[in-house]
Amino acid sequence: MFIEQAYSKKFDFIKYLPIPIVFLMLMLLNYAAVVLVDIDVDQLIQSEIARKGANRVLFETMLPLVIFLIILLLWVKFINKQSIRSLTTSRLKVDWKRIFFSFGLWALLTTAMTAAAYFMNPENFEINFKPVPFAYLAAIAIVMIPMQTSFEEYLFRGYLMQGIGVATKSRLIPLIITSVLFGLMHIANPEIEKLGYLLLLYYIGTGFFLGIITLMDEGMELALGFHAANNLVTALLVTSDWTALQTDSVLKDNSIPEAGFDILLPLIIIYPLLLIIFSKVYKWTDWKNKLTGRVVLTLPDQTNINKLEQSHE
């Protein structure tokens, strides 16, 4: 079982606290600076892009999160004494087919929805494609964005999901806490400034969706693939002057931002549809227990683990 992977004789919840506390404090300070100093985030991003170029700004935006990913994985391995595999999945090996299936499915749907929006309202878009800047964008994005999204997944759906789950012996409590924290992490994004705090429903709902597929599938593979596809494909396909990631993408959305049905569409239609697809493909059962049941902590039998690993070699 996924949450139980973190439990051992050496489990110490105190060791789980430094990484999330430091990261969340930085997010809080960033939000406080935006509110108290009255920083116009959109204007700040625009001035930085004008001075450095969109690709350099993207690189500098992604770099701290890439560093955080490396620190988190090293902390898990050497401080918590837990393998990266057990942080990722309850399976004996990370299932890359699951990652690529989730990535491909969401990349295809995102591309289709973007194309539909373009053909239905072409006046809202302009062709932004420039071969050389786009080539640099692709090189930066393909390497760094999956690492950025992986940090967020490993922090929320892996590290905190397992740590809180073991500490509380609950599945529902870590699902709620990690989903709400994931949503609040985006509170300083320029999209919030433009669309209002209603957009937090989308981010929190996305957190719940990613948490549900992690618990139901007993691993993070589907969440890793989905999140990487969501950010990468969006960065390559479409940009605007009021989003957190402003890139040299194929299209530029010039429509006036407004909080409407688009915010609720993923929560009430798209995510439930994806849950149905994943549940059929991977034959999920026992939803109630996997999402709300108690976590039963037992120390693993290393002899049985070794036998299982040898049988799969």
Tab-separated table of C-alpha atoms in Angstrom:
chain	number	residue	atom	x	y	z
A	1	MET	CA	0.000	0.000	0.000
A	2	PHE	CA	1.330	3.412	-0.959
A	3	ILE	CA	1.130	5.383	2.306
A	4	GLU	CA	2.509	2.512	4.387
A	5	GLN	CA	5.677	2.561	2.261
A	6	ALA	CA	7.069	5.331	4.484
A	7	TYR	CA	6.691	3.380	7.716
A	8	SER	CA	9.703	1.746	9.339
A	9	LYS	CA	11.316	1.371	12.740
A	10	LYS	CA	13.164	4.623	12.078
A	11	PHE	CA	10.059	6.622	11.084
A	12	ASP	CA	10.154	10.062	12.721
A	13	PHE	CA	7.568	12.630	11.651
A	14	ILE	CA	9.785	15.446	12.969
A	15	LYS	CA	12.204	14.661	10.140
A	16	TYR	CA	9.380	15.296	7.648
A	17	LEU	CA	8.843	18.882	8.757
A	18	PRO	CA	11.907	20.912	7.620
A	19	ILE	CA	11.390	20.562	3.842
A	20	PRO	CA	7.650	21.459	3.720
A	21	ILE	CA	8.029	24.166	6.387
A	22	VAL	CA	10.840	25.899	4.470
A	23	PHE	CA	8.999	25.641	1.144
A	24	LEU	CA	5.628	26.766	2.498
A	25	MET	CA	7.268	29.644	4.404
A	26	LEU	CA	8.848	30.826	1.150
A	27	MET	CA	5.438	30.657	-0.526
A	28	LEU	CA	3.900	32.591	2.377
A	29	LEU	CA	6.614	35.255	2.247
A	30	ASN	CA	6.114	35.564	-1.497
A	31	TYR	CA	2.369	36.078	-1.023
A	32	ALA	CA	2.920	38.521	1.853
A	33	ALA	CA	5.288	40.548	-0.316
A	34	VAL	CA	2.718	40.682	-3.113
A	35	VAL	CA	-0.057	41.827	-0.770
A	36	LEU	CA	1.753	44.049	1.732
A	37	VAL	CA	4.137	45.729	-0.698
A	38	ASP	CA	1.376	45.826	-3.318
A	39	ILE	CA	3.521	44.241	-6.027
A	40	ASP	CA	1.924	44.009	-9.452
A	41	VAL	CA	3.024	40.469	-10.323
A	42	ASP	CA	1.881	40.747	-13.927
A	43	GLN	CA	3.811	43.970	-14.471
A	44	LEU	CA	6.872	42.513	-12.751
A	45	ILE	CA	6.867	39.465	-15.038
A	46	GLN	CA	6.406	41.655	-18.104
A	47	SER	CA	9.325	43.897	-17.155
A	48	GLU	CA	11.556	40.879	-16.491
A	49	ILE	CA	10.637	39.361	-19.869
A	50	ALA	CA	11.323	42.669	-21.626
A	51	ARG	CA	14.731	42.866	-19.933
A	52	LYS	CA	15.850	39.227	-20.137
A	53	GLY	CA	13.615	37.469	-22.647
A	54	ALA	CA	10.859	34.914	-22.004
A	55	ASN	CA	13.115	31.855	-22.166
A	56	ARG	CA	15.589	33.152	-19.600
A	57	VAL	CA	12.745	34.125	-17.262
A	58	LEU	CA	11.263	30.623	-17.663
A	59	PHE	CA	14.639	29.059	-16.859
A	60	GLU	CA	15.103	31.241	-13.771
A	61	THR	CA	11.541	30.487	-12.635
A	62	MET	CA	12.006	26.729	-12.963
A	63	LEU	CA	15.529	26.536	-11.487
A	64	PRO	CA	14.627	26.947	-7.770
A	65	LEU	CA	12.011	24.188	-8.030
A	66	VAL	CA	14.477	21.895	-9.790
A	67	ILE	CA	16.923	22.501	-6.922
A	68	PHE	CA	14.144	21.820	-4.406
A	69	LEU	CA	13.436	18.496	-6.158
A	70	ILE	CA	17.060	17.416	-5.793
A	71	ILE	CA	17.141	18.499	-2.132
A	72	LEU	CA	13.876	16.680	-1.391
A	73	LEU	CA	15.027	13.413	-2.950
A	74	LEU	CA	18.386	13.578	-1.158
A	75	TRP	CA	16.592	14.332	2.134
A	76	VAL	CA	14.288	11.333	1.681
A	77	LYS	CA	17.165	8.997	0.853
A	78	PHE	CA	19.749	10.079	3.425
A	79	ILE	CA	17.739	11.647	6.283
A	80	ASN	CA	14.496	9.664	6.193
A	81	LYS	CA	16.338	6.536	5.012
A	82	GLN	CA	13.616	5.774	2.466
A	83	SER	CA	14.102	4.662	-1.129
A	84	ILE	CA	12.924	6.908	-3.958
A	85	ARG	CA	11.043	3.945	-5.392
A	86	SER	CA	8.976	3.557	-2.219
A	87	LEU	CA	8.297	7.309	-2.214
A	88	THR	CA	7.013	6.968	-5.777
A	89	THR	CA	5.001	3.758	-5.823
A	90	SER	CA	3.926	0.664	-3.916
A	91	ARG	CA	4.951	-1.468	-6.897
A	92	LEU	CA	8.320	-3.237	-6.963
A	93	LYS	CA	9.425	-0.914	-9.749
A	94	VAL	CA	8.244	2.472	-10.966
A	95	ASP	CA	5.714	1.816	-13.744
A	96	TRP	CA	6.861	4.096	-16.563
A	97	LYS	CA	4.022	2.850	-18.776
A	98	ARG	CA	1.583	4.444	-16.330
A	99	ILE	CA	3.503	7.737	-16.439
A	100	PHE	CA	3.552	7.805	-20.233
A	101	PHE	CA	-0.100	6.742	-20.524
A	102	SER	CA	-1.240	9.541	-18.217
A	103	PHE	CA	1.072	12.036	-19.916
A	104	GLY	CA	-0.069	11.052	-23.398
A	105	LEU	CA	-3.774	11.036	-22.528
A	106	TRP	CA	-3.731	14.497	-20.952
A	107	ALA	CA	-1.371	15.935	-23.598
A	108	LEU	CA	-3.770	14.721	-26.310
A	109	LEU	CA	-6.839	16.134	-24.546
A	110	THR	CA	-5.111	19.452	-23.802
A	111	THR	CA	-4.010	19.810	-27.418
A	112	ALA	CA	-7.510	18.965	-28.654
A	113	MET	CA	-9.163	21.472	-26.298
A	114	THR	CA	-6.664	24.185	-27.282
A	115	ALA	CA	-7.276	23.507	-30.986
A	116	ALA	CA	-11.048	23.609	-30.429
A	117	ALA	CA	-10.787	26.939	-28.589
A	118	TYR	CA	-8.667	28.353	-31.418
A	119	PHE	CA	-11.025	27.300	-34.223
A	120	MET	CA	-14.151	28.342	-32.314
A	121	ASN	CA	-12.797	31.788	-31.380
A	122	PRO	CA	-9.824	32.580	-33.639
A	123	GLU	CA	-10.161	36.287	-32.845
A	124	ASN	CA	-8.970	35.536	-29.306
A	125	PHE	CA	-5.615	34.203	-30.498
A	126	GLU	CA	-2.616	35.264	-32.496
A	127	ILE	CA	0.089	33.069	-34.006
A	128	ASN	CA	3.109	33.543	-31.752
A	129	PHE	CA	5.403	30.908	-33.292
A	130	LYS	CA	9.008	31.929	-33.945
A	131	PRO	CA	11.272	28.973	-34.819
A	132	VAL	CA	14.443	29.942	-32.926
A	133	PRO	CA	12.855	31.174	-29.652
A	134	PHE	CA	10.484	28.181	-29.741
A	135	ALA	CA	13.409	25.778	-30.150
A	136	TYR	CA	15.051	27.266	-27.039
A	137	LEU	CA	11.712	27.120	-25.226
A	138	ALA	CA	11.284	23.445	-26.117
A	139	ALA	CA	14.801	22.599	-24.914
A	140	ILE	CA	14.294	24.370	-21.581
A	141	ALA	CA	10.713	23.230	-21.054
A	142	ILE	CA	11.180	19.550	-21.907
A	143	VAL	CA	13.996	19.261	-19.373
A	144	MET	CA	12.928	21.590	-16.583
A	145	ILE	CA	9.121	21.585	-16.479
A	146	PRO	CA	8.814	17.837	-15.747
A	147	MET	CA	11.319	18.362	-12.924
A	148	GLN	CA	9.288	21.304	-11.596
A	149	THR	CA	6.041	19.334	-11.683
A	150	SER	CA	7.775	16.289	-10.227
A	151	PHE	CA	8.911	18.358	-7.253
A	152	GLU	CA	5.335	19.408	-6.559
A	153	GLU	CA	4.111	15.832	-6.912
A	154	TYR	CA	6.865	14.344	-4.765
A	155	LEU	CA	6.289	17.016	-2.104
A	156	PHE	CA	2.486	16.833	-1.924
A	157	ARG	CA	1.365	13.454	-3.283
A	158	GLY	CA	4.465	11.591	-2.103
A	159	TYR	CA	6.334	13.074	0.847
A	160	LEU	CA	3.459	14.781	2.687
A	161	MET	CA	0.820	12.219	1.700
A	162	GLN	CA	2.900	9.413	3.159
A	163	GLY	CA	4.215	11.336	6.175
A	164	ILE	CA	0.838	12.701	7.271
A	165	GLY	CA	-0.824	9.377	6.473
A	166	VAL	CA	1.544	7.417	8.688
A	167	ALA	CA	1.389	10.031	11.476
A	168	THR	CA	-2.438	10.155	11.515
A	169	LYS	CA	-3.069	6.544	10.393
A	170	SER	CA	-5.613	8.000	7.965
A	171	ARG	CA	-5.977	8.251	4.203
A	172	LEU	CA	-8.585	11.012	4.148
A	173	ILE	CA	-6.648	13.480	6.330
A	174	PRO	CA	-3.533	13.591	4.102
A	175	LEU	CA	-5.755	13.736	0.996
A	176	ILE	CA	-7.521	16.833	2.324
A	177	ILE	CA	-4.426	18.561	3.742
A	178	THR	CA	-2.200	18.025	0.715
A	179	SER	CA	-4.940	19.060	-1.738
A	180	VAL	CA	-5.710	22.303	0.115
A	181	LEU	CA	-2.008	23.151	0.545
A	182	PHE	CA	-1.405	22.429	-3.141
A	183	GLY	CA	-4.160	24.867	-4.075
A	184	LEU	CA	-3.002	27.568	-1.670
A	185	MET	CA	0.543	27.272	-3.040
A	186	HIS	CA	-0.737	29.022	-6.180
A	187	ILE	CA	-2.285	31.978	-4.320
A	188	ALA	CA	0.421	34.430	-5.447
A	189	ASN	CA	0.078	33.487	-9.144
A	190	PRO	CA	-0.866	36.368	-11.466
A	191	GLU	CA	-3.922	34.361	-12.554
A	192	ILE	CA	-5.372	34.851	-9.066
A	193	GLU	CA	-4.866	38.592	-9.357
A	194	LYS	CA	-6.744	38.635	-12.674
A	195	LEU	CA	-9.506	36.097	-11.996
A	196	GLY	CA	-9.890	36.339	-8.242
A	197	TYR	CA	-9.748	33.796	-5.431
A	198	LEU	CA	-12.464	31.709	-7.109
A	199	LEU	CA	-9.629	30.236	-9.179
A	200	LEU	CA	-8.315	28.591	-6.010
A	201	LEU	CA	-11.240	26.157	-6.359
A	202	TYR	CA	-9.639	24.915	-9.557
A	203	TYR	CA	-6.198	24.499	-7.971
A	204	ILE	CA	-7.563	22.790	-4.853
A	205	GLY	CA	-9.824	20.600	-7.001
A	206	THR	CA	-6.820	19.632	-9.112
A	207	GLY	CA	-5.002	18.738	-5.890
A	208	PHE	CA	-7.884	16.457	-4.907
A	209	PHE	CA	-7.892	14.847	-8.358
A	210	LEU	CA	-4.142	14.140	-8.199
A	211	GLY	CA	-4.449	12.872	-4.636
A	212	ILE	CA	-7.330	10.556	-5.535
A	213	ILE	CA	-5.522	8.947	-8.474
A	214	THR	CA	-2.426	8.509	-6.284
A	215	LEU	CA	-4.336	6.744	-3.506
A	216	MET	CA	-6.512	4.672	-5.833
A	217	ASP	CA	-3.554	3.554	-7.957
A	218	GLU	CA	-1.268	3.027	-4.927
A	219	GLY	CA	1.442	5.138	-6.550
A	220	MET	CA	2.302	8.517	-8.013
A	221	GLU	CA	2.912	7.481	-11.616
A	222	LEU	CA	-0.406	8.741	-13.020
A	223	ALA	CA	-0.114	12.044	-11.123
A	224	LEU	CA	3.473	12.549	-12.341
A	225	GLY	CA	2.452	12.021	-15.959
A	226	PHE	CA	-0.660	14.204	-15.773
A	227	HIS	CA	1.051	17.149	-14.071
A	228	ALA	CA	4.015	17.101	-16.454
A	229	ALA	CA	1.718	17.042	-19.489
A	230	ASN	CA	-0.472	19.814	-18.094
A	231	ASN	CA	2.366	22.304	-17.611
A	232	LEU	CA	4.590	21.270	-20.514
A	233	VAL	CA	1.950	21.180	-23.246
A	234	THR	CA	0.441	24.457	-22.044
A	235	ALA	CA	3.865	26.143	-22.026
A	236	LEU	CA	4.541	24.987	-25.592
A	237	LEU	CA	1.080	25.594	-27.066
A	238	VAL	CA	-0.409	28.782	-25.648
A	239	THR	CA	0.625	31.762	-23.564
A	240	SER	CA	-0.896	35.049	-22.455
A	241	ASP	CA	0.174	38.263	-20.747
A	242	TRP	CA	-1.445	37.383	-17.420
A	243	THR	CA	-0.372	33.818	-16.587
A	244	ALA	CA	2.481	32.543	-14.424
A	245	LEU	CA	4.220	30.893	-17.389
A	246	GLN	CA	4.642	33.411	-20.215
A	247	THR	CA	6.537	31.716	-23.017
A	248	ASP	CA	7.459	31.889	-26.710
A	249	SER	CA	4.708	29.375	-27.434
A	250	VAL	CA	2.842	28.590	-30.655
A	251	LEU	CA	-0.228	30.680	-29.772
A	252	LYS	CA	-0.909	33.749	-27.676
A	253	ASP	CA	-4.294	34.146	-26.008
A	254	ASN	CA	-5.396	37.796	-26.148
A	255	SER	CA	-8.870	37.288	-24.704
A	256	ILE	CA	-9.976	39.242	-21.648
A	257	PRO	CA	-9.508	37.019	-18.575
A	258	GLU	CA	-12.681	36.235	-16.669
A	259	ALA	CA	-13.684	33.682	-14.066
A	260	GLY	CA	-16.453	31.658	-15.654
A	261	PHE	CA	-17.514	28.119	-16.440
A	262	ASP	CA	-13.971	27.320	-17.640
A	263	ILE	CA	-12.884	27.122	-13.995
A	264	LEU	CA	-15.579	24.579	-13.109
A	265	LEU	CA	-15.393	22.532	-16.338
A	266	PRO	CA	-12.395	20.393	-15.267
A	267	LEU	CA	-13.834	19.839	-11.785
A	268	ILE	CA	-17.309	18.697	-12.800
A	269	ILE	CA	-16.687	17.066	-16.185
A	270	ILE	CA	-13.069	16.482	-17.215
A	271	TYR	CA	-11.589	15.147	-13.956
A	272	PRO	CA	-14.516	12.773	-13.296
A	273	LEU	CA	-14.153	11.508	-16.880
A	274	LEU	CA	-10.432	10.903	-16.358
A	275	LEU	CA	-11.164	9.066	-13.108
A	276	ILE	CA	-13.535	6.777	-14.998
A	277	ILE	CA	-10.928	6.121	-17.704
A	278	PHE	CA	-8.149	5.395	-15.212
A	279	SER	CA	-10.407	3.200	-13.095
A	280	LYS	CA	-11.392	1.113	-16.123
A	281	VAL	CA	-7.834	0.779	-17.438
A	282	TYR	CA	-6.305	-0.112	-14.070
A	283	LYS	CA	-9.346	-1.909	-12.594
A	284	TRP	CA	-9.650	0.161	-9.415
A	285	THR	CA	-11.892	-1.201	-6.674
A	286	ASP	CA	-12.595	-0.554	-2.979
A	287	TRP	CA	-12.807	3.235	-3.423
A	288	LYS	CA	-14.126	3.949	0.065
A	289	ASN	CA	-11.342	2.151	1.891
A	290	LYS	CA	-8.547	3.452	-0.337
A	291	LEU	CA	-9.685	7.074	0.044
A	292	THR	CA	-11.044	7.179	3.590
A	293	GLY	CA	-9.913	3.981	5.314
A	294	ARG	CA	-7.462	3.620	8.176
A	295	VAL	CA	-3.756	3.128	7.526
A	296	VAL	CA	-2.637	-0.134	9.122
A	297	LEU	CA	1.025	0.090	10.065
A	298	THR	CA	3.055	-3.105	10.079
A	299	LEU	CA	6.788	-3.416	9.639
A	300	PRO	CA	7.656	-5.059	6.302
A	301	ASP	CA	8.998	-8.576	6.264
A	302	GLN	CA	12.345	-8.068	4.535
A	303	THR	CA	12.627	-11.769	3.719
A	304	ASN	CA	9.363	-11.694	1.749
A	305	ILE	CA	10.384	-8.450	0.060
A	306	ASN	CA	13.667	-9.991	-1.090
A	307	LYS	CA	11.819	-13.042	-2.450
A	308	LEU	CA	9.376	-10.846	-4.355
A	309	GLU	CA	12.182	-8.754	-5.814
A	310	GLN	CA	14.078	-11.859	-6.912
A	311	SER	CA	10.946	-13.287	-8.547
A	312	HIS	CA	10.588	-10.127	-10.653
A	313	GLU	CA	14.219	-9.977	-11.788
